[in-house]
PDB file of C-alpha atoms in Angstrom:
ATOM      1  CA  GLY A1135      -0.159  -6.306 -19.267  1.00 53.00           C
ATOM      2  CA  ALA A1136      -3.106  -4.913 -17.354  1.00 80.00           C
ATOM      3  CA  GLY A1137      -1.361  -4.301 -14.053  1.00 94.00           C
ATOM      4  CA  VAL A1138       1.314  -2.013 -12.662  1.00 97.00           C
ATOM      5  CA  SER A1139       4.748  -3.105 -13.797  1.00 97.00           C
ATOM      6  CA  GLN A1140       7.985  -2.306 -11.977  1.00 98.00           C
ATOM      7  CA  SER A1141      11.550  -2.893 -13.069  1.00 97.00           C
ATOM      8  CA  PRO A1142      13.957  -4.202 -12.159  1.00 97.00           C
ATOM      9  CA  ARG A1143      12.492  -6.650  -9.633  1.00 97.00           C
ATOM     10  CA  TYR A1144      15.807  -6.821  -7.831  1.00 97.00           C
ATOM     11  CA  LYS A1145      18.647  -4.336  -7.720  1.00 98.00           C
ATOM     12  CA  VAL A1146      21.956  -4.631  -5.922  1.00 98.00           C
ATOM     13  CA  ALA A1147      24.187  -1.589  -5.710  1.00 97.00           C
ATOM     14  CA  LYS A1148      27.278  -0.552  -3.827  1.00 97.00           C
ATOM     15  CA  ARG A1149      27.031   2.239  -1.300  1.00 97.00           C
ATOM     16  CA  GLY A1150      27.458   5.560  -3.024  1.00 97.00           C
ATOM     17  CA  GLN A1151      26.122   4.483  -6.404  1.00 98.00           C
ATOM     18  CA  ASP A1152      23.058   6.026  -8.026  1.00 98.00           C
ATOM     19  CA  VAL A1153      20.055   3.855  -8.872  1.00 98.00           C
ATOM     20  CA  ALA A1154      16.916   4.340 -10.955  1.00 98.00           C
ATOM     21  CA  LEU A1155      13.707   2.389 -10.467  1.00 98.00           C
ATOM     22  CA  ARG A1156      10.987   2.332 -13.092  1.00 98.00           C
ATOM     23  CA  CYS A1157       7.216   2.147 -12.798  1.00 98.00           C
ATOM     24  CA  ASP A1158       4.733   1.552 -15.616  1.00 98.00           C
ATOM     25  CA  PRO A1159       1.272   2.350 -14.241  1.00 97.00           C
ATOM     26  CA  ILE A1160      -2.032   1.055 -15.514  1.00 97.00           C
ATOM     27  CA  SER A1161      -2.870   2.836 -18.751  1.00 95.00           C
ATOM     28  CA  GLY A1162      -5.029   5.889 -18.186  1.00 93.00           C
ATOM     29  CA  HIS A1163      -4.422   6.139 -14.450  1.00 95.00           C
ATOM     30  CA  VAL A1164      -3.812   9.749 -13.529  1.00 94.00           C
ATOM     31  CA  SER A1165      -2.596   9.122  -9.983  1.00 94.00           C
ATOM     32  CA  LEU A1166       0.750   7.510  -9.238  1.00 96.00           C
ATOM     33  CA  PHE A1167       2.292   6.822  -5.846  1.00 95.00           C
ATOM     34  CA  TRP A1168       5.661   5.594  -4.629  1.00 97.00           C
ATOM     35  CA  TYR A1169       6.114   3.774  -1.318  1.00 96.00           C
ATOM     36  CA  GLN A1170       9.055   2.360   0.605  1.00 96.00           C
ATOM     37  CA  GLN A1171       8.566  -0.868   2.531  1.00 96.00           C
ATOM     38  CA  ALA A1172      11.096  -2.062   5.084  1.00 94.00           C
ATOM     39  CA  LEU A1173      11.177  -5.697   6.125  1.00 91.00           C
ATOM     40  CA  GLY A1174       8.260  -6.532   8.411  1.00 89.00           C
ATOM     41  CA  GLN A1175       6.695  -3.099   8.085  1.00 91.00           C
ATOM     42  CA  GLY A1176       3.854  -1.646   6.102  1.00 92.00           C
ATOM     43  CA  PRO A1177       4.524   0.512   3.051  1.00 93.00           C
ATOM     44  CA  GLU A1178       5.399   4.129   3.779  1.00 92.00           C
ATOM     45  CA  PHE A1179       4.327   6.913   1.458  1.00 92.00           C
ATOM     46  CA  LEU A1180       7.086   8.653  -0.474  1.00 95.00           C
ATOM     47  CA  THR A1181       5.504  10.795  -3.164  1.00 95.00           C
ATOM     48  CA  TYR A1182       2.408  11.356  -5.315  1.00 93.00           C
ATOM     49  CA  PHE A1183       1.865  12.441  -8.922  1.00 95.00           C
ATOM     50  CA  GLN A1184      -1.286  13.603 -10.631  1.00 94.00           C
ATOM     51  CA  ASN A1185      -0.482  13.191 -14.301  1.00 95.00           C
ATOM     52  CA  GLU A1186       2.963  14.792 -14.685  1.00 96.00           C
ATOM     53  CA  ALA A1187       2.673  17.048 -11.655  1.00 95.00           C
ATOM     54  CA  GLN A1188       4.333  15.990  -8.431  1.00 95.00           C
ATOM     55  CA  LEU A1189       1.791  17.243  -5.905  1.00 92.00           C
ATOM     56  CA  ASP A1190       3.175  15.703  -2.753  1.00 91.00           C
ATOM     57  CA  LYS A1191       6.749  14.715  -1.985  1.00 92.00           C
ATOM     58  CA  SER A1192       6.477  14.973   1.765  1.00 91.00           C
ATOM     59  CA  GLY A1193       7.531  11.360   2.320  1.00 92.00           C
ATOM     60  CA  LEU A1194      10.850  11.495   0.488  1.00 95.00           C
ATOM     61  CA  PRO A1195      13.432  10.836   3.219  1.00 94.00           C
ATOM     62  CA  SER A1196      16.175  13.078   1.904  1.00 95.00           C
ATOM     63  CA  ASP A1197      17.220  15.192  -1.043  1.00 96.00           C
ATOM     64  CA  ARG A1198      18.996  12.137  -2.417  1.00 97.00           C
ATOM     65  CA  PHE A1199      15.584  10.847  -3.482  1.00 98.00           C
ATOM     66  CA  PHE A1200      14.071  12.228  -6.642  1.00 97.00           C
ATOM     67  CA  ALA A1201      11.010  11.142  -8.625  1.00 98.00           C
ATOM     68  CA  GLU A1202       9.680  12.181 -11.985  1.00 97.00           C
ATOM     69  CA  ARG A1203       6.829  11.431 -14.352  1.00 97.00           C
ATOM     70  CA  PRO A1204       7.558  13.686 -17.312  1.00 96.00           C
ATOM     71  CA  GLU A1205       4.775  12.607 -19.668  1.00 94.00           C
ATOM     72  CA  GLY A1206       2.206  11.636 -17.079  1.00 92.00           C
ATOM     73  CA  SER A1207       2.688   7.918 -17.589  1.00 95.00           C
ATOM     74  CA  VAL A1208       5.927   6.099 -16.738  1.00 98.00           C
ATOM     75  CA  SER A1209       7.617   7.221 -13.542  1.00 98.00           C
ATOM     76  CA  THR A1210      11.174   6.880 -12.309  1.00 98.00           C
ATOM     77  CA  LEU A1211      12.385   6.988  -8.733  1.00 98.00           C
ATOM     78  CA  LYS A1212      16.034   7.904  -8.503  1.00 98.00           C
ATOM     79  CA  ILE A1213      18.227   7.555  -5.451  1.00 98.00           C
ATOM     80  CA  GLN A1214      21.585   9.258  -5.523  1.00 98.00           C
ATOM     81  CA  ARG A1215      24.618   8.299  -3.453  1.00 98.00           C
ATOM     82  CA  THR A1216      22.839   5.300  -1.998  1.00 98.00           C
ATOM     83  CA  GLN A1217      23.255   4.393   1.660  1.00 97.00           C
ATOM     84  CA  GLN A1218      22.698   1.076   3.414  1.00 96.00           C
ATOM     85  CA  GLU A1219      19.550   2.402   5.049  1.00 96.00           C
ATOM     86  CA  ASP A1220      18.031   2.790   1.574  1.00 97.00           C
ATOM     87  CA  SER A1221      17.770  -0.998   1.343  1.00 97.00           C
ATOM     88  CA  ALA A1222      14.049  -1.767   1.106  1.00 97.00           C
ATOM     89  CA  VAL A1223      11.305  -2.719  -1.307  1.00 98.00           C
ATOM     90  CA  TYR A1224      10.086   0.210  -3.370  1.00 98.00           C
ATOM     91  CA  LEU A1225       6.459  -0.073  -4.438  1.00 97.00           C
ATOM     92  CA  CYS A1226       4.630   1.863  -7.088  1.00 97.00           C
ATOM     93  CA  ALA A1227       0.845   2.191  -7.223  1.00 96.00           C
ATOM     94  CA  SER A1228      -1.580   3.863  -9.599  1.00 95.00           C
ATOM     95  CA  SER A1229      -5.252   4.745  -9.478  1.00 93.00           C
ATOM     96  CA  SER A1230      -7.862   6.509 -11.569  1.00 91.00           C
ATOM     97  CA  GLY A1231      -7.985   9.260  -8.957  1.00 84.00           C
ATOM     98  CA  GLY A1232     -10.130  10.483  -6.099  1.00 77.00           C
ATOM     99  CA  ASN A1233     -11.010   7.765  -3.624  1.00 79.00           C
ATOM    100  CA  GLN A1234     -10.510   4.963  -6.116  1.00 86.00           C
ATOM    101  CA  PRO A1235      -8.343   2.133  -4.755  1.00 88.00           C
ATOM    102  CA  GLN A1236      -4.683   1.959  -5.612  1.00 91.00           C
ATOM    103  CA  HIS A1237      -3.285  -0.849  -7.708  1.00 94.00           C
ATOM    104  CA  PHE A1238       0.215  -1.881  -6.714  1.00 96.00           C
ATOM    105  CA  GLY A1239       3.120  -3.359  -8.598  1.00 97.00           C
ATOM    106  CA  ASP A1240       5.196  -6.122  -7.008  1.00 96.00           C
ATOM    107  CA  GLY A1241       7.992  -3.725  -6.185  1.00 97.00           C
ATOM    108  CA  THR A1242      11.726  -3.455  -6.653  1.00 98.00           C
ATOM    109  CA  ARG A1243      13.831  -4.976  -3.908  1.00 98.00           C
ATOM    110  CA  LEU A1244      16.876  -2.745  -3.479  1.00 98.00           C
ATOM    111  CA  SER A1245      19.905  -3.995  -1.607  1.00 97.00           C
ATOM    112  CA  ILE A1246      22.785  -1.655  -0.869  1.00 97.00           C
ATOM    113  CA  LEU A1247      26.071  -3.338  -0.041  1.00 95.00           C
TER     114      LEU A1247
ATOM    115  CA  LEU B 380      -4.388  11.181   8.445  1.00 59.00           C
ATOM    116  CA  ALA B 381      -6.285   8.978  10.882  1.00 67.00           C
ATOM    117  CA  LYS B 382      -4.171   6.407  12.681  1.00 80.00           C
ATOM    118  CA  THR B 383      -5.355   2.814  12.681  1.00 88.00           C
ATOM    119  CA  THR B 384      -4.839   0.052  15.234  1.00 91.00           C
ATOM    120  CA  GLN B 385      -5.279  -3.627  14.433  1.00 94.00           C
ATOM    121  CA  PRO B 386      -4.047  -6.902  15.956  1.00 96.00           C
ATOM    122  CA  ILE B 387      -0.520  -7.837  15.021  1.00 95.00           C
ATOM    123  CA  SER B 388      -1.386 -11.449  14.249  1.00 97.00           C
ATOM    124  CA  MET B 389      -4.227 -13.957  14.133  1.00 97.00           C
ATOM    125  CA  ASP B 390      -4.487 -17.702  13.595  1.00 97.00           C
ATOM    126  CA  SER B 391      -7.466 -19.501  12.096  1.00 97.00           C
ATOM    127  CA  TYR B 392      -8.303 -22.983  10.917  1.00 97.00           C
ATOM    128  CA  GLU B 393      -9.247 -23.639   7.341  1.00 97.00           C
ATOM    129  CA  GLY B 394     -12.939 -23.265   6.645  1.00 96.00           C
ATOM    130  CA  GLN B 395     -13.585 -20.841   9.477  1.00 97.00           C
ATOM    131  CA  GLU B 396     -14.811 -17.287   9.178  1.00 97.00           C
ATOM    132  CA  VAL B 397     -12.196 -14.734  10.170  1.00 98.00           C
ATOM    133  CA  ASN B 398     -12.995 -11.279  11.488  1.00 98.00           C
ATOM    134  CA  ILE B 399     -10.234  -8.686  11.757  1.00 97.00           C
ATOM    135  CA  THR B 400     -11.167  -5.520  13.597  1.00 95.00           C
ATOM    136  CA  CYS B 401      -9.468  -2.185  13.116  1.00 94.00           C
ATOM    137  CA  SER B 402      -9.897   0.912  15.243  1.00 93.00           C
ATOM    138  CA  HIS B 403      -9.642   4.410  13.807  1.00 90.00           C
ATOM    139  CA  ASN B 404     -10.867   6.754  16.520  1.00 89.00           C
ATOM    140  CA  ASN B 405     -10.037  10.029  14.781  1.00 87.00           C
ATOM    141  CA  ILE B 406     -11.522   9.244  11.396  1.00 89.00           C
ATOM    142  CA  ALA B 407     -12.736  12.349   9.602  1.00 87.00           C
ATOM    143  CA  THR B 408     -16.008  12.934   7.802  1.00 88.00           C
ATOM    144  CA  ASN B 409     -14.516  12.592   4.323  1.00 83.00           C
ATOM    145  CA  ASP B 410     -12.375   9.537   5.075  1.00 87.00           C
ATOM    146  CA  TYR B 411     -12.965   6.118   3.535  1.00 89.00           C
ATOM    147  CA  ILE B 412     -11.926   2.798   5.056  1.00 92.00           C
ATOM    148  CA  THR B 413      -9.959   0.492   2.801  1.00 92.00           C
ATOM    149  CA  TRP B 414      -8.461  -2.951   3.319  1.00 95.00           C
ATOM    150  CA  TYR B 415      -5.537  -4.443   1.428  1.00 96.00           C
ATOM    151  CA  GLN B 416      -3.998  -7.915   1.405  1.00 97.00           C
ATOM    152  CA  GLN B 417      -0.305  -8.549   0.901  1.00 97.00           C
ATOM    153  CA  PHE B 418       1.499 -11.810   0.178  1.00 96.00           C
ATOM    154  CA  PRO B 419       5.279 -12.136   0.529  1.00 93.00           C
ATOM    155  CA  SER B 420       7.227 -10.643  -2.362  1.00 92.00           C
ATOM    156  CA  GLN B 421       4.105  -9.037  -3.815  1.00 95.00           C
ATOM    157  CA  GLY B 422       2.554  -5.607  -3.659  1.00 96.00           C
ATOM    158  CA  PRO B 423      -0.600  -4.997  -1.628  1.00 96.00           C
ATOM    159  CA  ARG B 424      -3.842  -5.987  -3.306  1.00 96.00           C
ATOM    160  CA  PHE B 425      -7.110  -4.114  -2.801  1.00 94.00           C
ATOM    161  CA  ILE B 426      -9.794  -6.152  -1.041  1.00 96.00           C
ATOM    162  CA  ILE B 427     -12.668  -3.863  -0.125  1.00 96.00           C
ATOM    163  CA  GLN B 428     -13.543  -0.267   0.648  1.00 93.00           C
ATOM    164  CA  GLY B 429     -16.432   1.382   2.464  1.00 93.00           C
ATOM    165  CA  TYR B 430     -17.723   4.531   4.078  1.00 92.00           C
ATOM    166  CA  LYS B 431     -20.445   3.278   6.442  1.00 90.00           C
ATOM    167  CA  THR B 432     -22.720   0.319   7.251  1.00 90.00           C
ATOM    168  CA  LYS B 433     -21.890  -2.827   5.311  1.00 95.00           C
ATOM    169  CA  VAL B 434     -20.151  -3.515   2.043  1.00 95.00           C
ATOM    170  CA  THR B 435     -19.844  -6.956   0.483  1.00 95.00           C
ATOM    171  CA  ASN B 436     -18.002  -8.212  -2.559  1.00 96.00           C
ATOM    172  CA  GLU B 437     -17.014 -11.611  -3.876  1.00 94.00           C
ATOM    173  CA  VAL B 438     -14.161 -12.079  -1.414  1.00 94.00           C
ATOM    174  CA  ALA B 439     -15.033 -10.228   1.800  1.00 97.00           C
ATOM    175  CA  SER B 440     -17.444  -8.125   3.802  1.00 97.00           C
ATOM    176  CA  LEU B 441     -16.721  -4.894   5.588  1.00 97.00           C
ATOM    177  CA  PHE B 442     -18.772  -3.855   8.594  1.00 97.00           C
ATOM    178  CA  ILE B 443     -18.657  -0.237   9.760  1.00 96.00           C
ATOM    179  CA  PRO B 444     -20.703   0.901  12.779  1.00 95.00           C
ATOM    180  CA  ALA B 445     -22.536   4.205  12.838  1.00 94.00           C
ATOM    181  CA  ASP B 446     -19.777   6.082  14.669  1.00 94.00           C
ATOM    182  CA  ARG B 447     -17.201   4.803  12.115  1.00 94.00           C
ATOM    183  CA  LYS B 448     -14.516   4.595  14.802  1.00 93.00           C
ATOM    184  CA  SER B 449     -13.842   0.989  13.945  1.00 94.00           C
ATOM    185  CA  SER B 450     -14.373  -1.459  11.120  1.00 95.00           C
ATOM    186  CA  THR B 451     -14.323  -5.229  10.752  1.00 97.00           C
ATOM    187  CA  LEU B 452     -13.107  -7.167   7.756  1.00 97.00           C
ATOM    188  CA  SER B 453     -14.841 -10.524   7.476  1.00 98.00           C
ATOM    189  CA  LEU B 454     -13.356 -13.330   5.387  1.00 97.00           C
ATOM    190  CA  PRO B 455     -15.745 -16.261   4.960  1.00 94.00           C
ATOM    191  CA  ARG B 456     -14.407 -19.817   5.055  1.00 93.00           C
ATOM    192  CA  VAL B 457     -10.706 -19.058   4.817  1.00 97.00           C
ATOM    193  CA  SER B 458      -8.291 -21.344   3.019  1.00 96.00           C
ATOM    194  CA  LEU B 459      -4.524 -21.754   3.282  1.00 97.00           C
ATOM    195  CA  SER B 460      -4.118 -19.303   0.412  1.00 96.00           C
ATOM    196  CA  ASP B 461      -5.609 -16.545   2.580  1.00 97.00           C
ATOM    197  CA  THR B 462      -2.474 -16.565   4.743  1.00 97.00           C
ATOM    198  CA  ALA B 463      -1.200 -13.026   4.294  1.00 97.00           C
ATOM    199  CA  VAL B 464      -0.852  -9.632   5.938  1.00 97.00           C
ATOM    200  CA  TYR B 465      -4.031  -7.550   5.995  1.00 97.00           C
ATOM    201  CA  TYR B 466      -3.855  -3.766   6.220  1.00 95.00           C
ATOM    202  CA  CYS B 467      -6.614  -1.456   7.360  1.00 93.00           C
ATOM    203  CA  LEU B 468      -6.291   2.052   5.982  1.00 89.00           C
ATOM    204  CA  VAL B 469      -8.137   5.297   6.381  1.00 87.00           C
ATOM    205  CA  ALA B 470      -7.813   7.472   3.321  1.00 80.00           C
ATOM    206  CA  TYR B 471      -8.837  11.049   2.771  1.00 72.00           C
ATOM    207  CA  SER B 472     -11.103  11.266  -0.250  1.00 63.00           C
ATOM    208  CA  GLY B 473     -11.199  14.993  -0.684  1.00 61.00           C
ATOM    209  CA  GLY B 474      -8.234  15.278  -2.988  1.00 61.00           C
ATOM    210  CA  TYR B 475      -6.188  12.196  -3.600  1.00 66.00           C
ATOM    211  CA  GLN B 476      -6.041   8.997  -1.641  1.00 65.00           C
ATOM    212  CA  LYS B 477      -3.007   9.562   0.525  1.00 70.00           C
ATOM    213  CA  VAL B 478      -2.892   6.585   2.805  1.00 76.00           C
ATOM    214  CA  THR B 479      -0.926   5.444   5.796  1.00 77.00           C
ATOM    215  CA  PHE B 480      -0.246   1.758   6.192  1.00 83.00           C
ATOM    216  CA  GLY B 481       0.299   0.437   9.709  1.00 79.00           C
ATOM    217  CA  THR B 482       2.067  -2.831  10.413  1.00 82.00           C
ATOM    218  CA  GLY B 483      -1.029  -4.833   9.471  1.00 94.00           C
ATOM    219  CA  THR B 484      -2.420  -8.088  10.787  1.00 97.00           C
ATOM    220  CA  LYS B 485      -0.584 -11.249   9.866  1.00 97.00           C
ATOM    221  CA  LEU B 486      -3.206 -13.946   9.355  1.00 98.00           C
ATOM    222  CA  GLN B 487      -1.999 -17.540   9.530  1.00 98.00           C
ATOM    223  CA  VAL B 488      -4.464 -20.136   8.294  1.00 97.00           C
ATOM    224  CA  ILE B 489      -3.853 -23.558   9.774  1.00 96.00           C
ATOM    225  CA  PRO B 490      -4.815 -26.817   8.032  1.00 94.00           C
TER     226      PRO B 490
END
């Protein structure tokens, strides 16, 4: 497809489990962003990649959150030892760089029981 | 990053023009103003972006005064399908577009 694809769309995990969320950006987009969106709030920045380099991870809430983009295309956001407060929608966006607008996927809704 | 302030919610009847104003008093010289639309269970969708004066595309217009401390998104003749949350963002263009979303404006279009 032509847009940003995220999988799974929904994920339910028990507290303490590890989860991995996948993002397929638009082909050729060098910039990739991850956001966390709580219910009723706007998306909050987590981390940014330029190609395979993670240039900004200032928004990651704890060291349990880890993101990678090893070949500069697909990205994975991993959350270890999940907690209930990690329940949110995780959005991925990509852009061609600079001030070009970001194109968002429809997110993964994560529920921690 | 410049902080933005916009109304929490707005109601409008179908067919009317809707103007949503956003204030961004500490916008920097290299910052762009961008608006996104978000429907429930979907990711935000880019609407329009501008630096100064007026920008128009097929879905909206963006008005930015000379001091750039505010901006107004104008949606002509809204329909029920325009019911959504609208976010005003100020993004630094010098490196990459790191943006901060606020809580947005929830627009409810009434039949």
